[in-house]
């Protein structure tokens, strides 16, 4: 006989959930330095199809470039699941070039949290579909 028991969210999981939701909301401010406050010094960022970025400074620099290139930025979380220090989020990345509406780019993000900071972040987006939605 299989017995299933419901488990409650731990305080750590609740903190990790809130951290990632706050982080995603911060994108609308288009402030790369603000995003950097969420990163561990040795963060590793992987975006499907792009070279890996290691370290807070490099990732902040990358996002500063993104913010310069896009007039509109709005990220939205559709679903989010937390298992200890792992947060998995289904998101829509709204990116808009000057004079164009936000392109709704679907993304799956996996975050690894360490000591209240994002230590690893992996984004899975279809780059061909993103380019198509952006009109590139």
mmCIF file of C-alpha atoms in Angstrom, residues 30-120:
data_model
loop_
_atom_site.group_PDB
_atom_site.id
_atom_site.type_symbol
_atom_site.label_atom_id
_atom_site.label_comp_id
_atom_site.label_asym_id
_atom_site.label_seq_id
_atom_site.Cartn_x
_atom_site.Cartn_y
_atom_site.Cartn_z
ATOM 1 C CA UNK A 30 16.291 47.809 -15.867
ATOM 2 C CA UNK A 31 19.020 48.245 -13.229
ATOM 3 C CA UNK A 32 21.821 45.693 -13.658
ATOM 4 C CA UNK A 33 23.537 46.756 -10.423
ATOM 5 C CA UNK A 34 20.298 46.062 -8.528
ATOM 6 C CA UNK A 35 20.144 42.578 -10.074
ATOM 7 C CA UNK A 36 23.730 42.033 -8.932
ATOM 8 C CA UNK A 37 22.656 42.316 -5.306
ATOM 9 C CA UNK A 38 20.833 38.994 -5.713
ATOM 10 C CA UNK A 39 23.914 37.132 -7.019
ATOM 11 C CA UNK A 40 26.585 35.221 -5.127
ATOM 12 C CA UNK A 41 30.090 36.479 -6.001
ATOM 13 C CA UNK A 42 30.831 33.225 -7.837
ATOM 14 C CA UNK A 43 27.478 32.848 -9.624
ATOM 15 C CA UNK A 44 27.415 30.692 -12.750
ATOM 16 C CA UNK A 45 24.868 31.713 -15.394
ATOM 17 C CA UNK A 46 23.995 29.497 -18.332
ATOM 18 C CA UNK A 47 21.571 30.558 -21.031
ATOM 19 C CA UNK A 48 20.664 27.904 -23.563
ATOM 20 C CA UNK A 49 22.842 28.420 -26.648
ATOM 21 C CA UNK A 50 25.098 31.137 -25.183
ATOM 22 C CA UNK A 51 28.514 30.937 -23.490
ATOM 23 C CA UNK A 52 28.500 30.420 -19.703
ATOM 24 C CA UNK A 53 29.109 33.521 -17.568
ATOM 25 C CA UNK A 54 30.980 33.116 -14.275
ATOM 26 C CA UNK A 55 31.001 35.725 -11.528
ATOM 27 C CA UNK A 56 28.758 38.588 -10.446
ATOM 28 C CA UNK A 57 30.644 41.308 -12.350
ATOM 29 C CA UNK A 58 30.375 39.546 -15.703
ATOM 30 C CA UNK A 59 26.692 38.820 -15.259
ATOM 31 C CA UNK A 60 25.920 42.393 -14.201
ATOM 32 C CA UNK A 61 27.778 43.608 -17.297
ATOM 33 C CA UNK A 62 25.787 41.244 -19.521
ATOM 34 C CA UNK A 63 22.451 42.469 -18.135
ATOM 35 C CA UNK A 64 23.534 46.106 -18.463
ATOM 36 C CA UNK A 65 24.012 45.408 -22.184
ATOM 37 C CA UNK A 66 20.591 43.754 -22.438
ATOM 38 C CA UNK A 67 18.973 46.738 -20.741
ATOM 39 C CA UNK A 68 20.698 49.132 -23.163
ATOM 40 C CA UNK A 69 19.403 47.143 -26.152
ATOM 41 C CA UNK A 70 15.765 46.785 -25.089
ATOM 42 C CA UNK A 71 13.375 49.662 -24.484
ATOM 43 C CA UNK A 72 10.986 47.455 -22.536
ATOM 44 C CA UNK A 73 11.716 44.628 -20.116
ATOM 45 C CA UNK A 74 9.118 42.803 -18.032
ATOM 46 C CA UNK A 75 9.543 39.288 -16.688
ATOM 47 C CA UNK A 76 6.589 37.354 -15.331
ATOM 48 C CA UNK A 77 6.472 34.095 -13.405
ATOM 49 C CA UNK A 78 3.688 31.747 -14.472
ATOM 50 C CA UNK A 79 4.539 28.841 -12.144
ATOM 51 C CA UNK A 80 7.253 28.328 -9.576
ATOM 52 C CA UNK A 81 8.307 25.271 -7.592
ATOM 53 C CA UNK A 82 10.804 25.093 -4.747
ATOM 54 C CA UNK A 83 12.686 22.070 -3.453
ATOM 55 C CA UNK A 84 15.091 23.114 -0.717
ATOM 56 C CA UNK A 85 17.615 25.444 -2.349
ATOM 57 C CA UNK A 86 16.432 24.757 -5.921
ATOM 58 C CA UNK A 87 13.806 27.015 -7.493
ATOM 59 C CA UNK A 88 12.318 26.167 -10.896
ATOM 60 C CA UNK A 89 10.246 28.852 -12.590
ATOM 61 C CA UNK A 90 8.213 28.906 -15.783
ATOM 62 C CA UNK A 91 8.452 32.491 -16.974
ATOM 63 C CA UNK A 92 7.562 34.820 -19.807
ATOM 64 C CA UNK A 93 10.343 37.260 -20.613
ATOM 65 C CA UNK A 94 8.794 40.335 -22.161
ATOM 66 C CA UNK A 95 11.441 42.106 -24.217
ATOM 67 C CA UNK A 96 10.670 45.048 -26.478
ATOM 68 C CA UNK A 97 12.887 46.832 -28.946
ATOM 69 C CA UNK A 98 12.392 50.599 -29.336
ATOM 70 C CA UNK A 99 8.988 51.342 -30.835
ATOM 71 C CA UNK A 100 7.862 47.703 -30.660
ATOM 72 C CA UNK A 101 5.614 45.858 -28.215
ATOM 73 C CA UNK A 102 7.021 43.422 -25.695
ATOM 74 C CA UNK A 103 7.742 40.029 -27.267
ATOM 75 C CA UNK A 104 6.435 37.224 -24.986
ATOM 76 C CA UNK A 105 9.422 34.868 -24.851
ATOM 77 C CA UNK A 106 8.745 31.678 -22.883
ATOM 78 C CA UNK A 107 11.516 30.552 -20.559
ATOM 79 C CA UNK A 108 12.233 27.945 -17.926
ATOM 80 C CA UNK A 109 14.700 29.053 -15.255
ATOM 81 C CA UNK A 110 16.459 26.946 -12.650
ATOM 82 C CA UNK A 111 18.032 28.760 -9.697
ATOM 83 C CA UNK A 112 20.321 27.336 -7.039
ATOM 84 C CA UNK A 113 20.269 29.396 -3.856
ATOM 85 C CA UNK A 114 23.169 29.526 -1.389
ATOM 86 C CA UNK A 115 23.196 31.719 1.727
ATOM 87 C CA UNK A 116 20.309 33.841 0.443
ATOM 88 C CA UNK A 117 21.915 34.561 -2.944
ATOM 89 C CA UNK A 118 21.554 33.060 -6.412
ATOM 90 C CA UNK A 119 24.655 30.891 -6.874
ATOM 91 C CA UNK A 120 23.665 29.221 -10.152
#
